[in-house]
């Protein structure tokens, strides 16, 4: 991990919107990052609604069934 980005907003939606903008504007050259993966997570409809648990990432994004 290169950096940790924490966003804050008066609502969950505002915080997610700020994080989305930060990830979309992030520029790191010369090494691979997981910014695209994080963007997929925070734009997932269930994540936005707060419908997720500890298995959310594995079930949604990591399984290769």
PDB file of N, CA and C in Angstrom:
ATOM      1  N   UNK A   1       0.848  -1.167   0.000  1.00  0.00           N
ATOM      2  CA  UNK A   1       0.000   0.000   0.000  1.00  0.00           C
ATOM      3  C   UNK A   1       0.898   1.235   0.000  1.00  0.00           C
ATOM      4  N   UNK A   2       0.573   2.184  -0.830  1.00  0.00           N
ATOM      5  CA  UNK A   2       1.347   3.412  -0.919  1.00  0.00           C
ATOM      6  C   UNK A   2       0.791   4.465   0.018  1.00  0.00           C
ATOM      7  N   UNK A   3      -0.509   4.589   0.038  1.00  0.00           N
ATOM      8  CA  UNK A   3      -1.142   5.617   0.851  1.00  0.00           C
ATOM      9  C   UNK A   3      -2.510   5.138   1.286  1.00  0.00           C
ATOM     10  N   UNK A   4      -3.004   5.778   2.277  1.00  0.00           N
ATOM     11  CA  UNK A   4      -4.343   5.481   2.762  1.00  0.00           C
ATOM     12  C   UNK A   4      -5.153   6.754   2.611  1.00  0.00           C
ATOM     13  N   UNK A   5      -6.272   6.665   1.922  1.00  0.00           N
ATOM     14  CA  UNK A   5      -7.123   7.828   1.713  1.00  0.00           C
ATOM     15  C   UNK A   5      -8.357   7.658   2.587  1.00  0.00           C
ATOM     16  N   UNK A   6      -8.621   8.657   3.398  1.00  0.00           N
ATOM     17  CA  UNK A   6      -9.809   8.656   4.252  1.00  0.00           C
ATOM     18  C   UNK A   6     -10.649   9.852   3.843  1.00  0.00           C
ATOM     19  N   UNK A   7     -11.930   9.609   3.575  1.00  0.00           N
ATOM     20  CA  UNK A   7     -12.802  10.726   3.218  1.00  0.00           C
ATOM     21  C   UNK A   7     -13.877  10.876   4.287  1.00  0.00           C
ATOM     22  N   UNK A   8     -14.348  12.096   4.417  1.00  0.00           N
ATOM     23  CA  UNK A   8     -15.380  12.390   5.400  1.00  0.00           C
ATOM     24  C   UNK A   8     -16.424  13.277   4.738  1.00  0.00           C
ATOM     25  N   UNK A   9     -17.669  13.021   5.057  1.00  0.00           N
ATOM     26  CA  UNK A   9     -18.762  13.855   4.565  1.00  0.00           C
ATOM     27  C   UNK A   9     -19.870  13.885   5.589  1.00  0.00           C
ATOM     28  N   UNK A  10     -20.790  14.795   5.415  1.00  0.00           N
ATOM     29  CA  UNK A  10     -21.894  14.886   6.374  1.00  0.00           C
ATOM     30  C   UNK A  10     -22.855  13.714   6.224  1.00  0.00           C
ATOM     31  N   UNK A  11     -22.790  13.016   5.077  1.00  0.00           N
ATOM     32  CA  UNK A  11     -23.589  11.809   4.862  1.00  0.00           C
ATOM     33  C   UNK A  11     -22.697  10.739   4.250  1.00  0.00           C
ATOM     34  N   UNK A  12     -23.165   9.506   4.276  1.00  0.00           N
ATOM     35  CA  UNK A  12     -22.422   8.406   3.650  1.00  0.00           C
ATOM     36  C   UNK A  12     -22.223   8.682   2.160  1.00  0.00           C
ATOM     37  N   UNK A  13     -23.267   9.155   1.506  1.00  0.00           N
ATOM     38  CA  UNK A  13     -23.190   9.449   0.078  1.00  0.00           C
ATOM     39  C   UNK A  13     -22.160  10.513  -0.242  1.00  0.00           C
ATOM     40  N   UNK A  14     -22.083  11.542   0.588  1.00  0.00           N
ATOM     41  CA  UNK A  14     -21.095  12.595   0.375  1.00  0.00           C
ATOM     42  C   UNK A  14     -19.675  12.066   0.556  1.00  0.00           C
ATOM     43  N   UNK A  15     -19.471  11.253   1.565  1.00  0.00           N
ATOM     44  CA  UNK A  15     -18.142  10.669   1.796  1.00  0.00           C
ATOM     45  C   UNK A  15     -17.743   9.763   0.639  1.00  0.00           C
ATOM     46  N   UNK A  16     -18.673   8.961   0.139  1.00  0.00           N
ATOM     47  CA  UNK A  16     -18.377   8.082  -0.998  1.00  0.00           C
ATOM     48  C   UNK A  16     -18.072   8.909  -2.238  1.00  0.00           C
ATOM     49  N   UNK A  17     -18.815   9.982  -2.469  1.00  0.00           N
ATOM     50  CA  UNK A  17     -18.569  10.851  -3.627  1.00  0.00           C
ATOM     51  C   UNK A  17     -17.177  11.473  -3.549  1.00  0.00           C
ATOM     52  N   UNK A  18     -16.768  11.910  -2.369  1.00  0.00           N
ATOM     53  CA  UNK A  18     -15.426  12.478  -2.204  1.00  0.00           C
ATOM     54  C   UNK A  18     -14.355  11.427  -2.472  1.00  0.00           C
ATOM     55  N   UNK A  19     -14.571  10.222  -1.967  1.00  0.00           N
ATOM     56  CA  UNK A  19     -13.600   9.148  -2.191  1.00  0.00           C
ATOM     57  C   UNK A  19     -13.520   8.803  -3.676  1.00  0.00           C
ATOM     58  N   UNK A  20     -14.665   8.768  -4.343  1.00  0.00           N
ATOM     59  CA  UNK A  20     -14.696   8.477  -5.781  1.00  0.00           C
ATOM     60  C   UNK A  20     -13.889   9.515  -6.547  1.00  0.00           C
ATOM     61  N   UNK A  21     -14.096  10.792  -6.249  1.00  0.00           N
ATOM     62  CA  UNK A  21     -13.327  11.847  -6.922  1.00  0.00           C
ATOM     63  C   UNK A  21     -11.835  11.702  -6.656  1.00  0.00           C
ATOM     64  N   UNK A  22     -11.480  11.407  -5.421  1.00  0.00           N
ATOM     65  CA  UNK A  22     -10.060  11.250  -5.073  1.00  0.00           C
ATOM     66  C   UNK A  22      -9.430  10.104  -5.853  1.00  0.00           C
ATOM     67  N   UNK A  23     -10.129   8.979  -5.948  1.00  0.00           N
ATOM     68  CA  UNK A  23      -9.591   7.829  -6.666  1.00  0.00           C
ATOM     69  C   UNK A  23      -9.515   8.092  -8.168  1.00  0.00           C
ATOM     70  N   UNK A  24     -10.501   8.803  -8.712  1.00  0.00           N
ATOM     71  CA  UNK A  24     -10.493   9.109 -10.141  1.00  0.00           C
ATOM     72  C   UNK A  24      -9.373  10.085 -10.502  1.00  0.00           C
ATOM     73  N   UNK A  25      -9.006  10.962  -9.576  1.00  0.00           N
ATOM     74  CA  UNK A  25      -7.978  11.968  -9.843  1.00  0.00           C
ATOM     75  C   UNK A  25      -6.579  11.499  -9.438  1.00  0.00           C
ATOM     76  N   UNK A  26      -6.475  10.388  -8.746  1.00  0.00           N
ATOM     77  CA  UNK A  26      -5.199   9.880  -8.264  1.00  0.00           C
ATOM     78  C   UNK A  26      -4.273   9.544  -9.428  1.00  0.00           C
ATOM     79  N   UNK A  27      -3.042  10.019  -9.354  1.00  0.00           N
ATOM     80  CA  UNK A  27      -2.040   9.709 -10.372  1.00  0.00           C
ATOM     81  C   UNK A  27      -0.790   9.210  -9.656  1.00  0.00           C
ATOM     82  N   UNK A  28      -0.477   7.958  -9.880  1.00  0.00           N
ATOM     83  CA  UNK A  28       0.760   7.372  -9.366  1.00  0.00           C
ATOM     84  C   UNK A  28       1.391   6.643 -10.538  1.00  0.00           C
ATOM     85  N   UNK A  29       2.607   6.994 -10.861  1.00  0.00           N
ATOM     86  CA  UNK A  29       3.263   6.407 -12.019  1.00  0.00           C
ATOM     87  C   UNK A  29       4.420   5.514 -11.590  1.00  0.00           C
ATOM     88  N   UNK A  30       4.664   4.488 -12.386  1.00  0.00           N
ATOM     89  CA  UNK A  30       5.827   3.643 -12.174  1.00  0.00           C
ATOM     90  C   UNK A  30       5.565   2.373 -11.385  1.00  0.00           C
ATOM     91  N   UNK A  31       4.440   2.290 -10.718  1.00  0.00           N
ATOM     92  CA  UNK A  31       4.084   1.083  -9.975  1.00  0.00           C
ATOM     93  C   UNK A  31       2.591   0.826 -10.120  1.00  0.00           C
ATOM     94  N   UNK A  32       2.202  -0.418  -9.906  1.00  0.00           N
ATOM     95  CA  UNK A  32       0.788  -0.758  -9.943  1.00  0.00           C
ATOM     96  C   UNK A  32       0.135  -0.386  -8.619  1.00  0.00           C
ATOM     97  N   UNK A  33      -1.124   0.037  -8.697  1.00  0.00           N
ATOM     98  CA  UNK A  33      -1.893   0.339  -7.493  1.00  0.00           C
ATOM     99  C   UNK A  33      -3.207  -0.434  -7.535  1.00  0.00           C
ATOM    100  N   UNK A  34      -3.943  -0.386  -6.452  1.00  0.00           N
ATOM    101  CA  UNK A  34      -5.255  -1.025  -6.417  1.00  0.00           C
ATOM    102  C   UNK A  34      -6.374   0.016  -6.509  1.00  0.00           C
ATOM    103  N   UNK A  35      -6.073   1.207  -7.024  1.00  0.00           N
ATOM    104  CA  UNK A  35      -7.065   2.281  -7.107  1.00  0.00           C
ATOM    105  C   UNK A  35      -8.280   1.869  -7.936  1.00  0.00           C
ATOM    106  N   UNK A  36      -8.083   1.193  -9.066  1.00  0.00           N
ATOM    107  CA  UNK A  36      -9.225   0.759  -9.888  1.00  0.00           C
ATOM    108  C   UNK A  36     -10.102  -0.232  -9.136  1.00  0.00           C
ATOM    109  N   UNK A  37      -9.479  -1.127  -8.393  1.00  0.00           N
ATOM    110  CA  UNK A  37     -10.223  -2.105  -7.587  1.00  0.00           C
ATOM    111  C   UNK A  37     -11.045  -1.391  -6.510  1.00  0.00           C
ATOM    112  N   UNK A  38     -10.438  -0.423  -5.844  1.00  0.00           N
ATOM    113  CA  UNK A  38     -11.156   0.332  -4.811  1.00  0.00           C
ATOM    114  C   UNK A  38     -12.311   1.114  -5.416  1.00  0.00           C
ATOM    115  N   UNK A  39     -12.116   1.647  -6.598  1.00  0.00           N
ATOM    116  CA  UNK A  39     -13.183   2.378  -7.280  1.00  0.00           C
ATOM    117  C   UNK A  39     -14.355   1.453  -7.603  1.00  0.00           C
ATOM    118  N   UNK A  40     -14.051   0.224  -8.015  1.00  0.00           N
ATOM    119  CA  UNK A  40     -15.123  -0.748  -8.271  1.00  0.00           C
ATOM    120  C   UNK A  40     -15.927  -1.021  -7.004  1.00  0.00           C
ATOM    121  N   UNK A  41     -15.251  -1.132  -5.885  1.00  0.00           N
ATOM    122  CA  UNK A  41     -15.939  -1.410  -4.622  1.00  0.00           C
ATOM    123  C   UNK A  41     -16.853  -0.257  -4.246  1.00  0.00           C
ATOM    124  N   UNK A  42     -16.324   0.971  -4.243  1.00  0.00           N
ATOM    125  CA  UNK A  42     -17.138   2.084  -3.747  1.00  0.00           C
ATOM    126  C   UNK A  42     -18.232   2.523  -4.713  1.00  0.00           C
ATOM    127  N   UNK A  43     -18.214   2.034  -5.959  1.00  0.00           N
ATOM    128  CA  UNK A  43     -19.299   2.355  -6.886  1.00  0.00           C
ATOM    129  C   UNK A  43     -20.310   1.219  -7.011  1.00  0.00           C
ATOM    130  N   UNK A  44     -20.100   0.142  -6.283  1.00  0.00           N
ATOM    131  CA  UNK A  44     -21.042  -0.979  -6.277  1.00  0.00           C
ATOM    132  C   UNK A  44     -22.337  -0.534  -5.579  1.00  0.00           C
ATOM    133  N   UNK A  45     -23.480  -0.850  -6.181  1.00  0.00           N
ATOM    134  CA  UNK A  45     -24.772  -0.407  -5.645  1.00  0.00           C
ATOM    135  C   UNK A  45     -25.014  -0.887  -4.215  1.00  0.00           C
ATOM    136  N   UNK A  46     -24.669  -2.130  -3.923  1.00  0.00           N
ATOM    137  CA  UNK A  46     -24.873  -2.633  -2.560  1.00  0.00           C
ATOM    138  C   UNK A  46     -23.964  -1.919  -1.563  1.00  0.00           C
ATOM    139  N   UNK A  47     -22.733  -1.627  -1.948  1.00  0.00           N
ATOM    140  CA  UNK A  47     -21.838  -0.888  -1.059  1.00  0.00           C
ATOM    141  C   UNK A  47     -22.395   0.499  -0.780  1.00  0.00           C
ATOM    142  N   UNK A  48     -22.863   1.176  -1.819  1.00  0.00           N
ATOM    143  CA  UNK A  48     -23.421   2.517  -1.654  1.00  0.00           C
ATOM    144  C   UNK A  48     -24.615   2.493  -0.706  1.00  0.00           C
ATOM    145  N   UNK A  49     -25.447   1.476  -0.819  1.00  0.00           N
ATOM    146  CA  UNK A  49     -26.629   1.354   0.057  1.00  0.00           C
ATOM    147  C   UNK A  49     -26.272   0.882   1.462  1.00  0.00           C
ATOM    148  N   UNK A  50     -25.045   0.431   1.661  1.00  0.00           N
ATOM    149  CA  UNK A  50     -24.646  -0.068   2.974  1.00  0.00           C
ATOM    150  C   UNK A  50     -24.973  -1.531   3.172  1.00  0.00           C
ATOM    151  N   UNK A  51     -25.282  -2.232   2.075  1.00  0.00           N
ATOM    152  CA  UNK A  51     -25.624  -3.656   2.135  1.00  0.00           C
ATOM    153  C   UNK A  51     -24.394  -4.509   1.870  1.00  0.00           C
ATOM    154  N   UNK A  52     -23.549  -4.651   2.857  1.00  0.00           N
ATOM    155  CA  UNK A  52     -22.356  -5.464   2.699  1.00  0.00           C
ATOM    156  C   UNK A  52     -21.928  -5.983   4.063  1.00  0.00           C
ATOM    157  N   UNK A  53     -21.115  -7.035   4.049  1.00  0.00           N
ATOM    158  CA  UNK A  53     -20.574  -7.596   5.281  1.00  0.00           C
ATOM    159  C   UNK A  53     -19.122  -7.991   5.015  1.00  0.00           C
ATOM    160  N   UNK A  54     -18.541  -8.743   5.906  1.00  0.00           N
ATOM    161  CA  UNK A  54     -17.121  -9.063   5.769  1.00  0.00           C
ATOM    162  C   UNK A  54     -16.800  -9.907   4.530  1.00  0.00           C
ATOM    163  N   UNK A  55     -17.767 -10.567   3.955  1.00  0.00           N
ATOM    164  CA  UNK A  55     -17.517 -11.382   2.764  1.00  0.00           C
ATOM    165  C   UNK A  55     -17.822 -10.630   1.470  1.00  0.00           C
ATOM    166  N   UNK A  56     -18.231  -9.377   1.559  1.00  0.00           N
ATOM    167  CA  UNK A  56     -18.658  -8.591   0.403  1.00  0.00           C
ATOM    168  C   UNK A  56     -17.615  -8.577  -0.716  1.00  0.00           C
ATOM    169  N   UNK A  57     -16.389  -8.233  -0.407  1.00  0.00           N
ATOM    170  CA  UNK A  57     -15.353  -8.124  -1.434  1.00  0.00           C
ATOM    171  C   UNK A  57     -15.072  -9.471  -2.065  1.00  0.00           C
ATOM    172  N   UNK A  58     -14.935 -10.511  -1.254  1.00  0.00           N
ATOM    173  CA  UNK A  58     -14.660 -11.834  -1.800  1.00  0.00           C
ATOM    174  C   UNK A  58     -15.785 -12.311  -2.710  1.00  0.00           C
ATOM    175  N   UNK A  59     -17.019 -12.151  -2.275  1.00  0.00           N
ATOM    176  CA  UNK A  59     -18.157 -12.617  -3.059  1.00  0.00           C
ATOM    177  C   UNK A  59     -18.327 -11.820  -4.353  1.00  0.00           C
ATOM    178  N   UNK A  60     -18.115 -10.530  -4.292  1.00  0.00           N
ATOM    179  CA  UNK A  60     -18.354  -9.668  -5.440  1.00  0.00           C
ATOM    180  C   UNK A  60     -17.217  -9.611  -6.432  1.00  0.00           C
ATOM    181  N   UNK A  61     -16.001  -9.563  -5.926  1.00  0.00           N
ATOM    182  CA  UNK A  61     -14.891  -9.183  -6.791  1.00  0.00           C
ATOM    183  C   UNK A  61     -13.770 -10.202  -6.904  1.00  0.00           C
ATOM    184  N   UNK A  62     -13.658 -11.144  -5.977  1.00  0.00           N
ATOM    185  CA  UNK A  62     -12.499 -12.036  -5.973  1.00  0.00           C
ATOM    186  C   UNK A  62     -12.799 -13.458  -6.432  1.00  0.00           C
ATOM    187  N   UNK A  63     -14.016 -13.872  -6.368  1.00  0.00           N
ATOM    188  CA  UNK A  63     -14.336 -15.252  -6.761  1.00  0.00           C
ATOM    189  C   UNK A  63     -14.242 -15.406  -8.253  1.00  0.00           C
ATOM    190  N   UNK A  64     -13.671 -16.510  -8.669  1.00  0.00           N
ATOM    191  CA  UNK A  64     -13.509 -16.825 -10.088  1.00  0.00           C
ATOM    192  C   UNK A  64     -14.300 -18.073 -10.450  1.00  0.00           C
ATOM    193  N   UNK A  65     -15.597 -18.085 -10.126  1.00  0.00           N
ATOM    194  CA  UNK A  65     -16.441 -19.270 -10.378  1.00  0.00           C
ATOM    195  C   UNK A  65     -16.626 -19.551 -11.833  1.00  0.00           C
TER     196      UNK A  65
END
